[in-house]
């Protein structure tokens, strides 16, 4: 079967209910010939922790949102839930989804693990948008995946906007990354799928020699690499870091916005 807008592959993407970043950044990151359909993860729990865990507890029922759409893979555009579940429960969830659907499944966090491994990175720095227990939970997660967290920088800011993470601008991620200059690193990873990161990466793709990635960048890379094996290596990851495919699309959007202001 050929899908008009997705002749090379279709992704089923789950996004947290109020997230305003996953869909725009995936639209920029997705190469021509690939496409994705989106579903929202919903919860009425009051705290971030409870909502994240509730999202994951709703699988496999959430898969029904895609009905019989001919998707090639399933992505969970969320990282905080991975920290709370931990490595083993996360992998069990992906295995269950694959058993039920016959399709590979991954998250923003697991895609980042794969990208870092392709780069051979071990000493990493984290740029966090969180102001909660998720910070310590995230460090434990990355260490459980075999990485040494040697530096952390925080981009969180207090705000009266609807959500402190989703309301961050690109300058928040860039400023937090700038603070890591001079560190001896293999890679920098911007956490979460809510903090906008692509402008910051395009402006500063390396800290010294360490490539700068984000969980959203890795989510886009993972989908592309599943459908194009030539991207499933260090060179493929570095191509994404440097915006070889998506950079012109982001620049075009920014120029169009500037022209209207």
Tab-separated table of C-alpha atoms in Angstrom:
chain	number	residue	atom	x	y	z
A	1	UNK	CA	0.000	0.000	0.000
A	2	UNK	CA	1.234	3.498	-0.851
A	3	UNK	CA	0.168	6.429	1.330
A	4	UNK	CA	0.038	9.653	-0.669
A	5	UNK	CA	2.013	11.730	1.802
A	6	UNK	CA	4.049	8.867	3.271
A	7	UNK	CA	5.353	6.658	0.459
A	8	UNK	CA	8.488	5.877	2.500
A	9	UNK	CA	6.904	5.276	5.902
A	10	UNK	CA	4.235	6.328	8.392
A	11	UNK	CA	4.821	6.816	12.122
A	12	UNK	CA	2.228	6.597	14.880
A	13	UNK	CA	3.199	9.299	17.379
A	14	UNK	CA	1.888	9.740	20.924
A	15	UNK	CA	2.111	13.232	22.455
A	16	UNK	CA	1.348	14.400	26.037
A	17	UNK	CA	-1.976	16.203	26.202
A	18	UNK	CA	-0.816	19.846	26.563
A	19	UNK	CA	2.502	19.546	24.712
A	20	UNK	CA	2.924	22.247	22.052
A	21	UNK	CA	6.386	21.225	20.809
A	22	UNK	CA	6.340	17.596	19.657
A	23	UNK	CA	4.196	18.072	16.562
A	24	UNK	CA	5.880	21.245	15.210
A	25	UNK	CA	9.386	19.868	15.735
A	26	UNK	CA	8.497	16.494	14.206
A	27	UNK	CA	7.063	18.322	11.191
A	28	UNK	CA	10.426	20.057	10.753
A	29	UNK	CA	12.528	16.948	11.422
A	30	UNK	CA	10.637	14.491	9.219
A	31	UNK	CA	12.281	14.041	5.787
A	32	UNK	CA	10.183	14.200	2.608
A	33	UNK	CA	8.488	10.886	1.868
A	34	UNK	CA	7.887	10.147	5.553
A	35	UNK	CA	4.910	11.284	7.589
A	36	UNK	CA	3.292	10.713	10.971
A	37	UNK	CA	-0.130	10.628	12.540
A	38	UNK	CA	-0.577	11.929	16.061
A	39	UNK	CA	-2.531	10.773	19.104
A	40	UNK	CA	-2.801	12.587	22.423
A	41	UNK	CA	-2.120	10.903	25.766
A	42	UNK	CA	-4.734	12.166	28.234
A	43	UNK	CA	-4.847	12.126	32.035
A	44	UNK	CA	-6.751	13.951	34.757
A	45	UNK	CA	-4.081	13.315	37.408
A	46	UNK	CA	-3.003	16.450	39.269
A	47	UNK	CA	0.778	16.094	39.427
A	48	UNK	CA	3.304	15.704	36.622
A	49	UNK	CA	4.557	12.431	38.062
A	50	UNK	CA	1.077	10.939	38.330
A	51	UNK	CA	0.149	12.071	34.822
A	52	UNK	CA	3.266	10.571	33.277
A	53	UNK	CA	2.714	7.235	34.963
A	54	UNK	CA	-0.966	7.323	34.017
A	55	UNK	CA	-0.081	7.805	30.353
A	56	UNK	CA	2.005	4.633	30.353
A	57	UNK	CA	-0.563	2.642	32.337
A	58	UNK	CA	-3.113	3.277	29.556
A	59	UNK	CA	-1.194	1.162	27.059
A	60	UNK	CA	-2.045	-0.990	25.138
A	61	UNK	CA	-5.482	0.641	24.993
A	62	UNK	CA	-4.040	3.842	23.582
A	63	UNK	CA	-2.996	1.962	20.459
A	64	UNK	CA	-6.666	1.806	19.434
A	65	UNK	CA	-6.469	5.492	18.478
A	66	UNK	CA	-4.602	4.492	15.306
A	67	UNK	CA	-7.191	1.840	14.416
A	68	UNK	CA	-6.016	0.173	11.177
A	69	UNK	CA	-3.786	3.006	9.940
A	70	UNK	CA	-0.815	1.413	8.130
A	71	UNK	CA	1.853	2.689	10.493
A	72	UNK	CA	5.397	1.344	10.333
A	73	UNK	CA	6.509	2.232	13.877
A	74	UNK	CA	5.177	3.682	17.113
A	75	UNK	CA	6.849	6.518	18.997
A	76	UNK	CA	6.039	7.930	22.425
A	77	UNK	CA	6.967	11.621	22.353
A	78	UNK	CA	7.711	11.778	26.049
A	79	UNK	CA	10.825	11.305	28.178
A	80	UNK	CA	9.729	11.932	31.762
A	81	UNK	CA	7.712	8.718	31.815
A	82	UNK	CA	10.837	6.760	30.878
A	83	UNK	CA	12.666	8.062	33.950
A	84	UNK	CA	9.802	7.056	36.232
A	85	UNK	CA	9.308	3.626	34.672
A	86	UNK	CA	13.014	2.841	34.555
A	87	UNK	CA	14.891	0.906	31.902
A	88	UNK	CA	13.419	-2.548	32.476
A	89	UNK	CA	9.735	-1.527	32.597
A	90	UNK	CA	10.215	0.759	29.603
A	91	UNK	CA	11.706	-2.073	27.552
A	92	UNK	CA	8.908	-4.396	28.650
A	93	UNK	CA	6.365	-1.829	27.456
A	94	UNK	CA	8.023	-1.563	24.048
A	95	UNK	CA	8.196	-5.352	23.756
A	96	UNK	CA	4.483	-5.624	24.561
A	97	UNK	CA	3.588	-2.983	21.959
A	98	UNK	CA	5.685	-4.751	19.334
A	99	UNK	CA	4.123	-8.116	20.167
A	100	UNK	CA	0.627	-6.666	19.819
A	101	UNK	CA	1.240	-4.622	16.683
A	102	UNK	CA	4.215	-6.220	14.962
A	103	UNK	CA	5.792	-2.746	14.805
A	104	UNK	CA	8.877	-1.380	16.588
A	105	UNK	CA	8.225	1.056	19.427
A	106	UNK	CA	10.463	3.682	21.009
A	107	UNK	CA	10.345	6.850	23.096
A	108	UNK	CA	12.175	10.150	23.123
A	109	UNK	CA	14.458	8.700	25.776
A	110	UNK	CA	15.180	5.360	24.113
A	111	UNK	CA	15.777	7.057	20.754
A	112	UNK	CA	18.320	9.289	22.510
A	113	UNK	CA	20.028	6.225	23.979
A	114	UNK	CA	20.327	4.762	20.473
A	115	UNK	CA	21.709	8.010	19.017
A	116	UNK	CA	24.277	8.395	21.804
A	117	UNK	CA	25.355	4.797	21.316
A	118	UNK	CA	25.808	5.334	17.572
A	119	UNK	CA	28.128	8.224	18.444
A	120	UNK	CA	30.048	6.100	20.951
A	121	UNK	CA	29.299	8.734	23.593
A	122	UNK	CA	29.769	7.869	27.257
A	123	UNK	CA	30.505	11.141	29.060
A	124	UNK	CA	27.406	13.272	28.609
A	125	UNK	CA	25.983	16.539	29.869
A	126	UNK	CA	22.260	17.039	30.387
A	127	UNK	CA	20.329	20.237	29.684
A	128	UNK	CA	17.150	19.968	31.731
A	129	UNK	CA	13.868	21.891	31.437
A	130	UNK	CA	12.610	20.410	34.704
A	131	UNK	CA	12.234	21.910	38.151
A	132	UNK	CA	11.196	18.788	39.996
A	133	UNK	CA	12.222	15.344	41.122
A	134	UNK	CA	12.456	14.423	37.434
A	135	UNK	CA	15.962	15.921	37.434
A	136	UNK	CA	17.342	13.269	39.772
A	137	UNK	CA	15.220	10.555	38.161
A	138	UNK	CA	16.593	11.472	34.739
A	139	UNK	CA	20.221	11.205	35.844
A	140	UNK	CA	19.550	7.718	37.228
A	141	UNK	CA	17.931	6.697	33.948
A	142	UNK	CA	20.873	7.767	31.787
A	143	UNK	CA	23.329	6.096	34.156
A	144	UNK	CA	21.281	2.885	33.991
A	145	UNK	CA	21.708	3.060	30.226
A	146	UNK	CA	25.490	3.073	30.559
A	147	UNK	CA	26.293	6.795	30.390
A	148	UNK	CA	28.275	8.931	32.820
A	149	UNK	CA	26.502	12.194	33.589
A	150	UNK	CA	29.409	14.554	34.125
A	151	UNK	CA	27.580	17.900	33.969
A	152	UNK	CA	24.050	19.258	34.165
A	153	UNK	CA	22.561	22.611	33.215
A	154	UNK	CA	19.021	23.809	33.852
A	155	UNK	CA	16.875	25.837	31.465
A	156	UNK	CA	13.805	26.056	33.706
A	157	UNK	CA	12.327	29.482	34.429
A	158	UNK	CA	9.384	30.524	36.542
A	159	UNK	CA	6.466	31.804	34.498
A	160	UNK	CA	2.776	32.556	34.724
A	161	UNK	CA	2.276	31.086	31.243
A	162	UNK	CA	0.167	27.960	30.838
A	163	UNK	CA	3.107	25.550	31.264
A	164	UNK	CA	6.655	26.456	32.342
A	165	UNK	CA	8.339	23.930	30.029
A	166	UNK	CA	6.214	24.365	26.922
A	167	UNK	CA	6.488	28.132	27.313
A	168	UNK	CA	10.282	28.139	27.143
A	169	UNK	CA	11.846	29.863	24.148
A	170	UNK	CA	14.757	28.566	22.126
A	171	UNK	CA	17.070	30.995	23.934
A	172	UNK	CA	16.534	29.083	27.199
A	173	UNK	CA	17.989	25.893	25.743
A	174	UNK	CA	20.811	27.814	24.053
A	175	UNK	CA	21.779	29.725	27.200
A	176	UNK	CA	21.799	26.536	29.257
A	177	UNK	CA	23.992	24.870	26.636
A	178	UNK	CA	26.390	27.820	26.593
A	179	UNK	CA	27.053	27.253	30.291
A	180	UNK	CA	28.652	23.898	29.435
A	181	UNK	CA	31.500	25.433	27.413
A	182	UNK	CA	34.877	24.102	28.520
A	183	UNK	CA	33.570	20.743	29.764
A	184	UNK	CA	35.212	17.531	28.524
A	185	UNK	CA	32.213	15.795	26.980
A	186	UNK	CA	31.293	13.209	24.383
A	187	UNK	CA	27.823	14.675	23.834
A	188	UNK	CA	25.252	17.116	25.190
A	189	UNK	CA	21.634	16.009	25.474
A	190	UNK	CA	18.711	18.406	25.870
A	191	UNK	CA	16.004	16.602	27.812
A	192	UNK	CA	12.260	16.415	27.377
A	193	UNK	CA	9.993	16.824	24.388
A	194	UNK	CA	8.366	20.048	25.568
A	195	UNK	CA	11.295	22.478	25.507
A	196	UNK	CA	11.878	23.846	21.982
A	197	UNK	CA	15.386	22.783	20.947
A	198	UNK	CA	15.860	22.921	17.185
A	199	UNK	CA	16.737	26.629	16.952
A	200	UNK	CA	19.326	26.153	19.690
A	201	UNK	CA	20.887	23.111	17.994
A	202	UNK	CA	21.015	24.826	14.620
A	203	UNK	CA	22.724	27.815	16.255
A	204	UNK	CA	25.166	25.710	18.281
A	205	UNK	CA	25.449	22.082	17.099
A	206	UNK	CA	28.621	21.428	19.112
A	207	UNK	CA	30.004	22.292	22.545
A	208	UNK	CA	33.691	22.042	21.770
A	209	UNK	CA	33.801	18.746	19.888
A	210	UNK	CA	30.729	17.325	21.619
A	211	UNK	CA	27.607	17.174	19.422
A	212	UNK	CA	24.443	18.680	20.873
A	213	UNK	CA	21.360	16.481	20.658
A	214	UNK	CA	17.857	16.707	22.041
A	215	UNK	CA	15.292	14.023	22.740
A	216	UNK	CA	13.126	15.473	19.967
A	217	UNK	CA	16.037	15.514	17.505
A	218	UNK	CA	16.716	11.876	18.350
A	219	UNK	CA	13.044	10.971	17.943
A	220	UNK	CA	13.128	12.395	14.418
A	221	UNK	CA	16.438	10.696	13.653
A	222	UNK	CA	15.200	7.329	14.928
A	223	UNK	CA	12.148	7.345	12.661
A	224	UNK	CA	14.203	8.375	9.642
A	225	UNK	CA	16.868	5.745	10.410
A	226	UNK	CA	14.266	2.986	10.691
A	227	UNK	CA	13.278	3.666	7.098
A	228	UNK	CA	16.766	4.541	5.780
A	229	UNK	CA	19.535	2.274	7.071
A	230	UNK	CA	22.214	4.650	5.775
A	231	UNK	CA	21.287	7.036	8.627
A	232	UNK	CA	21.645	4.398	11.365
A	233	UNK	CA	25.230	5.263	12.270
A	234	UNK	CA	27.366	8.062	13.713
A	235	UNK	CA	27.402	9.969	10.427
A	236	UNK	CA	23.619	9.823	10.253
A	237	UNK	CA	23.256	11.193	13.774
A	238	UNK	CA	25.783	13.957	13.094
A	239	UNK	CA	23.907	14.870	9.933
A	240	UNK	CA	20.808	15.461	12.028
A	241	UNK	CA	22.803	17.414	14.626
A	242	UNK	CA	24.034	19.740	11.877
A	243	UNK	CA	20.572	20.149	10.365
A	244	UNK	CA	21.576	18.868	6.931
A	245	UNK	CA	17.994	17.928	6.083
A	246	UNK	CA	15.802	19.870	8.490
A	247	UNK	CA	17.852	23.066	8.907
A	248	UNK	CA	16.585	24.701	5.690
A	249	UNK	CA	12.969	23.925	6.659
A	250	UNK	CA	13.426	25.601	10.048
A	251	UNK	CA	15.156	28.590	8.472
A	252	UNK	CA	12.328	28.980	5.964
A	253	UNK	CA	9.773	29.002	8.777
A	254	UNK	CA	11.742	31.552	10.780
A	255	UNK	CA	12.161	33.802	7.730
A	256	UNK	CA	8.458	33.589	6.959
A	257	UNK	CA	7.541	34.491	10.532
A	258	UNK	CA	9.996	37.387	10.558
A	259	UNK	CA	8.559	38.662	7.272
A	260	UNK	CA	5.100	38.901	8.810
A	261	UNK	CA	6.194	40.673	11.995
